[in-house]
Amino acid sequence: MTSPILVTGGTGTLGSIVVPLLRASGAPVRVLTRHPGGRGGADGVEYAAGDLVADTGIEQAVQGAATVLHLAGGPKGDEEATRNLMRAAGRAGVGHVVHISVIGADRVPLAWFRSQEGAEQAVAGSGLPWTILRAAQFHDLTLAAVRKMAALPVVPVPGGLRFQPVDAREVGERLVELAQAEPAGRVPDLAGPRVYGMDELVRGYLSARGTRRPLMPVRLPGKAGRAYRAGENLALGAGTTTGKRTWEEFLAERVR
Ligand SMILES: NC(=O)c1ccc[n+]([C@@H]2O[C@H](COP(=O)([O-])OP(=O)(O)OC[C@H]3O[C@@H](n4cnc5c(N)ncnc54)[C@H](OP(=O)(O)O)[C@@H]3O)[C@@H](O)[C@H]2O)c1
């Protein structure tokens, strides 16, 4: 029997795209999750209980996996979680680790970005063959943020902030391709087809909803504000691939 691909984060936004694509390609898939519940069986996916931060269940989950697609992530602890995963993967002799990271991991001075950089280093320094794809913010996350902002009577919009939101489906497709290819190290970043100001993202959302709100420009203070205004979260120029699906197309599908 072919060895399974272990997908961490297989239950998340990205994982829910990646897992069916892998299954459609005929690959046996195992998902590591903290909440296996009654899952498993019907969709042909095996679920392994484990927590990457608490370092439980990882040894069993990686057992026999030829490839690990590491998509799990949370607000805190991603570096430690990745170190725990890589230690177990090393012991199990995994042949290829594919990891999703974020554009600007080494440039945006915020704790979450630093932990993404730490996670990348854990993968690259593990001694196992690896591939890392850095992606821009997904449309889904952008929508969640813009929705919260637009719920206020006056929408505070940090000036000078730009984003290149990318479709999670395009990121998922690319990851499946990478997981089924040879280890490639850092591959070109994947961003969306257009750069938008925060105000444009909010206006696009309001217009898709058919509502209006006054926008109030605010200034994001500190080092993080400076880094964002300098575009450190963007992928511009060489070493970037861009997706096709725009923010407007995503909104037309998701927002009424
Ligand atoms: N969202 C973005 O815009 C964006 C952009 C670039 C890169 N990324 C990266 O892409 C990855 C996936 O993002 P997403 O939006 O799909 O995330 P998501 O929807 O929030 O899903 C997070 C996933 O991580 C798993 N997870 C969290 N903590 C865990 C732990 N301690 N142990 C085991 N599993 C754990 C969750 O599994 P269970 O709850 O089932 O345990 C869930 O499947 C993340 O690593 C993120 O950093 C995201």
mmCIF file of C-alpha atoms and ligand atoms in Angstrom:
data_model
loop_
_atom_site.group_PDB
_atom_site.id
_atom_site.type_symbol
_atom_site.label_atom_id
_atom_site.label_comp_id
_atom_site.label_asym_id
_atom_site.label_seq_id
_atom_site.Cartn_x
_atom_site.Cartn_y
_atom_site.Cartn_z
ATOM 1 C CA MET A 1 0.000 0.000 0.000
ATOM 2 C CA THR A 2 1.201 3.557 -0.748
ATOM 3 C CA SER A 3 2.311 5.525 2.318
ATOM 4 C CA PRO A 4 -0.126 8.193 3.461
ATOM 5 C CA ILE A 5 0.446 11.929 3.250
ATOM 6 C CA LEU A 6 0.060 13.404 6.718
ATOM 7 C CA VAL A 7 -1.726 16.759 6.650
ATOM 8 C CA THR A 8 -1.516 18.899 9.789
ATOM 9 C CA GLY A 9 -4.195 21.580 9.811
ATOM 10 C CA GLY A 10 -6.254 19.366 7.500
ATOM 11 C CA THR A 11 -9.453 20.586 9.180
ATOM 12 C CA GLY A 12 -8.717 24.315 8.659
ATOM 13 C CA THR A 13 -9.587 26.724 5.835
ATOM 14 C CA LEU A 14 -6.635 25.662 3.707
ATOM 15 C CA GLY A 15 -6.696 22.027 4.825
ATOM 16 C CA SER A 16 -10.357 21.659 3.803
ATOM 17 C CA ILE A 17 -9.292 22.553 0.272
ATOM 18 C CA VAL A 18 -6.103 20.496 0.216
ATOM 19 C CA VAL A 19 -7.449 17.236 1.660
ATOM 20 C CA PRO A 20 -10.140 16.618 -1.029
ATOM 21 C CA LEU A 21 -7.639 17.534 -3.757
ATOM 22 C CA LEU A 22 -5.175 14.981 -2.427
ATOM 23 C CA ARG A 23 -7.940 12.384 -2.144
ATOM 24 C CA ALA A 24 -9.013 13.120 -5.738
ATOM 25 C CA SER A 25 -5.452 12.458 -6.875
ATOM 26 C CA GLY A 26 -5.683 9.018 -5.263
ATOM 27 C CA ALA A 27 -3.273 9.708 -2.389
ATOM 28 C CA PRO A 28 -4.008 8.114 0.982
ATOM 29 C CA VAL A 29 -4.450 10.953 3.477
ATOM 30 C CA ARG A 30 -4.066 11.128 7.247
ATOM 31 C CA VAL A 31 -5.071 14.297 9.102
ATOM 32 C CA LEU A 32 -3.632 15.326 12.456
ATOM 33 C CA THR A 33 -6.247 17.150 14.524
ATOM 34 C CA ARG A 34 -6.867 18.028 18.162
ATOM 35 C CA HIS A 35 -10.532 17.100 17.713
ATOM 36 C CA PRO A 36 -10.896 13.857 15.757
ATOM 37 C CA GLY A 37 -14.385 13.308 17.265
ATOM 38 C CA GLY A 38 -16.392 10.944 15.129
ATOM 39 C CA ARG A 39 -14.571 11.908 11.938
ATOM 40 C CA GLY A 40 -13.049 9.467 9.564
ATOM 41 C CA GLY A 41 -14.046 6.680 7.300
ATOM 42 C CA ALA A 42 -16.696 8.153 5.051
ATOM 43 C CA ASP A 43 -14.408 10.584 3.216
ATOM 44 C CA GLY A 44 -11.601 8.024 2.942
ATOM 45 C CA VAL A 45 -9.455 10.094 5.275
ATOM 46 C CA GLU A 46 -7.812 8.741 8.412
ATOM 47 C CA TYR A 47 -7.831 11.106 11.418
ATOM 48 C CA ALA A 48 -5.083 10.991 14.057
ATOM 49 C CA ALA A 49 -5.561 12.737 17.394
ATOM 50 C CA GLY A 50 -2.709 15.027 18.333
ATOM 51 C CA ASP A 51 -1.714 18.470 19.504
ATOM 52 C CA LEU A 52 1.423 19.983 18.034
ATOM 53 C CA VAL A 53 1.875 22.568 20.786
ATOM 54 C CA ALA A 54 1.200 20.164 23.649
ATOM 55 C CA ASP A 55 3.404 17.623 21.820
ATOM 56 C CA THR A 56 0.921 14.773 22.040
ATOM 57 C CA GLY A 57 0.018 12.159 19.435
ATOM 58 C CA ILE A 58 2.604 13.367 16.904
ATOM 59 C CA GLU A 59 4.775 10.206 16.917
ATOM 60 C CA GLN A 60 1.778 8.049 15.977
ATOM 61 C CA ALA A 61 0.527 10.529 13.389
ATOM 62 C CA VAL A 62 3.814 10.671 11.449
ATOM 63 C CA GLN A 63 4.368 6.911 11.595
ATOM 64 C CA GLY A 64 4.701 5.531 8.045
ATOM 65 C CA ALA A 65 4.037 8.895 6.339
ATOM 66 C CA ALA A 66 6.299 9.551 3.348
ATOM 67 C CA THR A 67 5.273 13.217 3.116
ATOM 68 C CA VAL A 68 4.065 15.710 5.693
ATOM 69 C CA LEU A 69 2.066 18.714 4.539
ATOM 70 C CA HIS A 70 2.284 21.100 7.484
ATOM 71 C CA LEU A 71 -0.642 23.543 7.412
ATOM 72 C CA ALA A 72 -1.518 23.731 11.113
ATOM 73 C CA GLY A 73 -1.237 27.131 12.678
ATOM 74 C CA GLY A 74 -2.716 29.269 15.381
ATOM 75 C CA PRO A 75 -2.374 32.669 16.979
ATOM 76 C CA LYS A 76 0.443 31.403 19.232
ATOM 77 C CA GLY A 77 3.027 28.641 19.438
ATOM 78 C CA ASP A 78 3.627 27.877 15.737
ATOM 79 C CA GLU A 79 7.405 27.793 16.106
ATOM 80 C CA GLU A 80 7.304 25.348 19.002
ATOM 81 C CA ALA A 81 4.584 23.298 17.285
ATOM 82 C CA THR A 82 6.729 23.010 14.160
ATOM 83 C CA ARG A 83 9.809 22.011 16.162
ATOM 84 C CA ASN A 84 7.787 19.254 17.843
ATOM 85 C CA LEU A 85 6.506 18.070 14.465
ATOM 86 C CA MET A 86 9.949 18.102 12.846
ATOM 87 C CA ARG A 87 11.492 16.151 15.729
ATOM 88 C CA ALA A 88 8.908 13.393 15.327
ATOM 89 C CA ALA A 89 9.149 13.497 11.521
ATOM 90 C CA GLY A 90 12.938 13.118 11.749
ATOM 91 C CA ARG A 91 12.615 10.060 13.965
ATOM 92 C CA ALA A 92 10.037 8.535 11.617
ATOM 93 C CA GLY A 93 12.245 9.146 8.552
ATOM 94 C CA VAL A 94 9.714 11.288 6.657
ATOM 95 C CA GLY A 95 10.938 11.898 3.089
ATOM 96 C CA HIS A 96 9.500 15.354 2.380
ATOM 97 C CA VAL A 97 8.012 18.137 4.511
ATOM 98 C CA VAL A 98 5.969 20.804 2.743
ATOM 99 C CA HIS A 99 5.255 23.868 4.840
ATOM 100 C CA ILE A 100 3.008 26.892 4.318
ATOM 101 C CA SER A 101 4.336 30.198 5.606
ATOM 102 C CA VAL A 102 3.493 33.831 5.101
ATOM 103 C CA ILE A 103 4.992 36.558 2.913
ATOM 104 C CA GLY A 104 6.979 38.938 5.100
ATOM 105 C CA ALA A 105 7.772 36.273 7.741
ATOM 106 C CA ASP A 106 11.291 37.698 8.093
ATOM 107 C CA ARG A 107 10.353 41.372 7.579
ATOM 108 C CA VAL A 108 7.229 42.306 9.548
ATOM 109 C CA PRO A 109 8.120 43.004 13.208
ATOM 110 C CA LEU A 110 5.088 41.401 14.816
ATOM 111 C CA ALA A 111 5.198 38.376 17.140
ATOM 112 C CA TRP A 112 3.059 36.237 14.829
ATOM 113 C CA PHE A 113 5.349 36.878 11.830
ATOM 114 C CA ARG A 114 8.416 36.091 13.970
ATOM 115 C CA SER A 115 6.863 32.784 14.952
ATOM 116 C CA GLN A 116 6.273 32.024 11.248
ATOM 117 C CA GLU A 117 9.943 32.711 10.581
ATOM 118 C CA GLY A 118 10.871 30.459 13.513
ATOM 119 C CA ALA A 119 8.656 27.722 12.087
ATOM 120 C CA GLU A 120 10.365 28.055 8.683
ATOM 121 C CA GLN A 121 13.752 27.700 10.389
ATOM 122 C CA ALA A 122 12.553 24.598 12.217
ATOM 123 C CA VAL A 123 11.628 23.027 8.866
ATOM 124 C CA ALA A 124 14.743 24.141 6.977
ATOM 125 C CA GLY A 125 17.075 23.165 9.829
ATOM 126 C CA SER A 126 15.515 19.770 10.459
ATOM 127 C CA GLY A 127 17.825 17.809 8.176
ATOM 128 C CA LEU A 128 14.773 16.460 6.307
ATOM 129 C CA PRO A 129 14.084 17.309 2.630
ATOM 130 C CA TRP A 130 11.705 20.272 2.552
ATOM 131 C CA THR A 131 9.669 22.731 0.503
ATOM 132 C CA ILE A 132 8.373 26.058 1.863
ATOM 133 C CA LEU A 133 5.733 28.184 0.163
ATOM 134 C CA ARG A 134 5.078 31.674 1.503
ATOM 135 C CA ALA A 135 1.590 32.960 0.675
ATOM 136 C CA ALA A 136 -0.154 36.289 1.096
ATOM 137 C CA GLN A 137 -3.195 36.724 3.305
ATOM 138 C CA PHE A 138 -6.091 34.542 2.104
ATOM 139 C CA HIS A 139 -9.320 36.176 0.912
ATOM 140 C CA ASP A 140 -11.156 34.381 3.743
ATOM 141 C CA LEU A 141 -9.032 36.002 6.446
ATOM 142 C CA THR A 142 -9.280 39.392 4.746
ATOM 143 C CA LEU A 143 -13.066 39.017 4.660
ATOM 144 C CA ALA A 144 -13.202 38.116 8.367
ATOM 145 C CA ALA A 145 -11.159 41.223 9.230
ATOM 146 C CA VAL A 146 -13.067 43.575 6.929
ATOM 147 C CA ARG A 147 -16.424 42.269 8.199
ATOM 148 C CA LYS A 148 -15.476 43.134 11.781
ATOM 149 C CA MET A 149 -14.280 46.587 10.767
ATOM 150 C CA ALA A 150 -17.413 47.274 8.722
ATOM 151 C CA ALA A 151 -19.675 46.389 11.646
ATOM 152 C CA LEU A 152 -18.652 49.684 13.260
ATOM 153 C CA PRO A 153 -20.699 52.799 12.479
ATOM 154 C CA VAL A 154 -17.526 54.569 11.315
ATOM 155 C CA VAL A 155 -14.848 52.297 9.863
ATOM 156 C CA PRO A 156 -11.294 53.099 11.007
ATOM 157 C CA VAL A 157 -8.957 52.439 8.088
ATOM 158 C CA PRO A 158 -5.206 52.429 8.687
ATOM 159 C CA GLY A 159 -3.625 54.607 5.995
ATOM 160 C CA GLY A 160 -0.831 53.333 3.759
ATOM 161 C CA LEU A 161 -1.524 49.658 4.463
ATOM 162 C CA ARG A 162 -1.634 47.477 1.400
ATOM 163 C CA PHE A 163 -2.486 43.827 0.900
ATOM 164 C CA GLN A 164 -2.393 41.320 -1.957
ATOM 165 C CA PRO A 165 -5.074 38.873 -0.848
ATOM 166 C CA VAL A 166 -4.865 35.482 -2.508
ATOM 167 C CA ASP A 167 -7.447 32.789 -2.990
ATOM 168 C CA ALA A 168 -6.995 29.875 -0.571
ATOM 169 C CA ARG A 169 -8.047 27.490 -3.376
ATOM 170 C CA GLU A 170 -5.116 28.605 -5.505
ATOM 171 C CA VAL A 171 -2.775 28.194 -2.537
ATOM 172 C CA GLY A 172 -4.245 24.734 -1.893
ATOM 173 C CA GLU A 173 -3.746 23.670 -5.512
ATOM 174 C CA ARG A 174 -0.133 24.836 -5.447
ATOM 175 C CA LEU A 175 0.545 22.973 -2.197
ATOM 176 C CA VAL A 176 -0.829 19.728 -3.607
ATOM 177 C CA GLU A 177 1.436 20.144 -6.624
ATOM 178 C CA LEU A 178 4.420 20.747 -4.337
ATOM 179 C CA ALA A 179 3.589 17.798 -2.088
ATOM 180 C CA GLN A 180 3.583 15.510 -5.109
ATOM 181 C CA ALA A 181 6.861 16.838 -6.503
ATOM 182 C CA GLU A 182 10.461 16.584 -5.339
ATOM 183 C CA PRO A 183 11.577 18.704 -2.344
ATOM 184 C CA ALA A 184 12.345 22.178 -3.716
ATOM 185 C CA GLY A 185 13.426 24.405 -0.777
ATOM 186 C CA ARG A 186 11.925 27.931 -0.803
ATOM 187 C CA VAL A 187 9.690 28.229 -3.866
ATOM 188 C CA PRO A 188 8.381 31.538 -5.310
ATOM 189 C CA ASP A 189 5.935 33.353 -3.048
ATOM 190 C CA LEU A 190 2.260 33.186 -4.002
ATOM 191 C CA ALA A 191 0.231 36.398 -3.781
ATOM 192 C CA GLY A 192 -3.050 37.599 -5.228
ATOM 193 C CA PRO A 193 -3.333 39.302 -8.628
ATOM 194 C CA ARG A 194 -3.666 42.892 -7.304
ATOM 195 C CA VAL A 195 -2.381 45.133 -4.535
ATOM 196 C CA TYR A 196 -5.187 46.902 -2.633
ATOM 197 C CA GLY A 197 -5.187 49.650 -0.057
ATOM 198 C CA MET A 198 -7.090 48.758 3.114
ATOM 199 C CA ASP A 199 -9.676 51.380 2.117
ATOM 200 C CA GLU A 200 -10.230 49.626 -1.240
ATOM 201 C CA LEU A 201 -10.746 46.273 0.485
ATOM 202 C CA VAL A 202 -13.321 47.805 2.826
ATOM 203 C CA ARG A 203 -15.085 49.686 0.004
ATOM 204 C CA GLY A 204 -15.197 46.533 -2.111
ATOM 205 C CA TYR A 205 -16.865 44.689 0.756
ATOM 206 C CA LEU A 206 -19.371 47.477 1.448
ATOM 207 C CA SER A 207 -20.272 47.681 -2.213
ATOM 208 C CA ALA A 208 -20.748 43.881 -2.432
ATOM 209 C CA ARG A 209 -23.076 44.162 0.591
ATOM 210 C CA GLY A 210 -24.851 47.126 -0.985
ATOM 211 C CA THR A 211 -24.222 49.218 2.151
ATOM 212 C CA ARG A 212 -22.393 52.439 2.941
ATOM 213 C CA ARG A 213 -20.268 53.504 5.899
ATOM 214 C CA PRO A 214 -18.055 56.494 6.451
ATOM 215 C CA LEU A 215 -14.346 55.585 6.542
ATOM 216 C CA MET A 216 -12.034 57.274 9.005
ATOM 217 C CA PRO A 217 -8.294 57.243 8.208
ATOM 218 C CA VAL A 218 -6.145 56.239 11.203
ATOM 219 C CA ARG A 219 -2.409 55.730 11.577
ATOM 220 C CA LEU A 220 -0.990 52.362 12.584
ATOM 221 C CA PRO A 221 1.755 53.297 15.062
ATOM 222 C CA GLY A 222 5.180 51.792 15.768
ATOM 223 C CA LYS A 223 7.563 49.535 13.911
ATOM 224 C CA ALA A 224 4.807 47.324 12.584
ATOM 225 C CA GLY A 225 3.038 50.339 11.059
ATOM 226 C CA ARG A 226 6.276 51.420 9.375
ATOM 227 C CA ALA A 227 6.907 47.914 8.029
ATOM 228 C CA TYR A 228 3.389 47.675 6.581
ATOM 229 C CA ARG A 229 3.597 51.150 5.038
ATOM 230 C CA ALA A 230 6.919 50.109 3.489
ATOM 231 C CA GLY A 231 5.116 47.132 1.907
ATOM 232 C CA GLU A 232 7.138 44.476 3.789
ATOM 233 C CA ASN A 233 4.064 42.215 3.721
ATOM 234 C CA LEU A 234 3.877 42.366 -0.077
ATOM 235 C CA ALA A 235 5.461 40.194 -2.728
ATOM 236 C CA LEU A 236 6.500 42.449 -5.543
ATOM 237 C CA GLY A 237 8.859 41.664 -8.381
ATOM 238 C CA ALA A 238 11.027 38.623 -8.923
ATOM 239 C CA GLY A 239 10.451 35.441 -6.944
ATOM 240 C CA THR A 240 6.672 35.820 -6.901
ATOM 241 C CA THR A 241 3.823 34.045 -8.600
ATOM 242 C CA THR A 242 0.388 35.563 -8.635
ATOM 243 C CA GLY A 243 -2.959 33.893 -8.395
ATOM 244 C CA LYS A 244 -5.814 34.751 -10.768
ATOM 245 C CA ARG A 245 -8.844 35.162 -8.569
ATOM 246 C CA THR A 246 -9.455 38.754 -7.449
ATOM 247 C CA TRP A 247 -10.957 40.106 -4.232
ATOM 248 C CA GLU A 248 -13.980 41.299 -6.225
ATOM 249 C CA GLU A 249 -14.572 37.822 -7.673
ATOM 250 C CA PHE A 250 -14.277 36.274 -4.225
ATOM 251 C CA LEU A 251 -16.727 38.824 -2.770
ATOM 252 C CA ALA A 252 -19.223 38.234 -5.583
ATOM 253 C CA GLU A 253 -19.290 34.572 -4.610
ATOM 254 C CA ARG A 254 -19.254 34.936 -0.821
ATOM 255 C CA VAL A 255 -21.059 38.137 0.066
ATOM 256 C CA ARG A 256 -24.630 39.006 -0.600
HETATM 257 N N1 LIG B 1 -5.023 32.561 6.637
HETATM 258 C C1 LIG B 1 -4.121 33.240 5.945
HETATM 259 O O1 LIG B 1 -4.369 34.323 5.396
HETATM 260 C C2 LIG B 1 -2.716 32.676 5.805
HETATM 261 C C3 LIG B 1 -1.784 33.289 4.966
HETATM 262 C C4 LIG B 1 -0.511 32.717 4.824
HETATM 263 C C5 LIG B 1 -0.197 31.563 5.543
HETATM 264 N N2 LIG B 1 -1.129 30.998 6.347
HETATM 265 C C6 LIG B 1 -0.801 29.774 7.096
HETATM 266 O O2 LIG B 1 -1.606 28.733 6.560
HETATM 267 C C7 LIG B 1 -1.913 27.805 7.583
HETATM 268 C C8 LIG B 1 -3.379 27.436 7.522
HETATM 269 O O3 LIG B 1 -4.167 28.600 7.646
HETATM 270 P P1 LIG B 1 -5.749 28.466 7.760
HETATM 271 O O4 LIG B 1 -6.304 29.808 7.472
HETATM 272 O O5 LIG B 1 -6.229 27.271 7.011
HETATM 273 O O6 LIG B 1 -5.893 28.189 9.337
HETATM 274 P P2 LIG B 1 -7.214 27.813 10.154
HETATM 275 O O7 LIG B 1 -8.402 27.770 9.295
HETATM 276 O O8 LIG B 1 -7.201 28.711 11.354
HETATM 277 O O9 LIG B 1 -6.923 26.323 10.647
HETATM 278 C C9 LIG B 1 -5.935 26.067 11.589
HETATM 279 C C10 LIG B 1 -5.644 24.571 11.557
HETATM 280 O O10 LIG B 1 -4.517 24.319 12.432
HETATM 281 C C11 LIG B 1 -4.835 23.235 13.265
HETATM 282 N N3 LIG B 1 -4.181 23.463 14.571
HETATM 283 C C12 LIG B 1 -4.134 24.630 15.261
HETATM 284 N N4 LIG B 1 -3.453 24.451 16.401
HETATM 285 C C13 LIG B 1 -3.071 23.145 16.441
HETATM 286 C C14 LIG B 1 -2.340 22.366 17.364
HETATM 287 N N5 LIG B 1 -1.867 22.869 18.516
HETATM 288 N N6 LIG B 1 -2.129 21.068 17.073
HETATM 289 C C15 LIG B 1 -2.609 20.521 15.922
HETATM 290 N N7 LIG B 1 -3.310 21.213 14.995
HETATM 291 C C16 LIG B 1 -3.540 22.510 15.263
HETATM 292 C C17 LIG B 1 -6.358 23.217 13.403
HETATM 293 O O11 LIG B 1 -6.758 21.871 13.593
HETATM 294 P P3 LIG B 1 -7.782 21.350 14.726
HETATM 295 O O12 LIG B 1 -8.543 22.550 15.230
HETATM 296 O O13 LIG B 1 -8.630 20.352 13.996
HETATM 297 O O14 LIG B 1 -6.910 20.727 15.764
HETATM 298 C C18 LIG B 1 -6.805 23.695 12.030
HETATM 299 O O15 LIG B 1 -6.919 22.630 11.130
HETATM 300 C C19 LIG B 1 -1.449 28.426 8.893
HETATM 301 O O16 LIG B 1 -0.226 27.824 9.260
HETATM 302 C C20 LIG B 1 -1.187 29.857 8.571
HETATM 303 O O17 LIG B 1 -0.117 30.391 9.313
HETATM 304 C C21 LIG B 1 -2.380 31.510 6.499
#
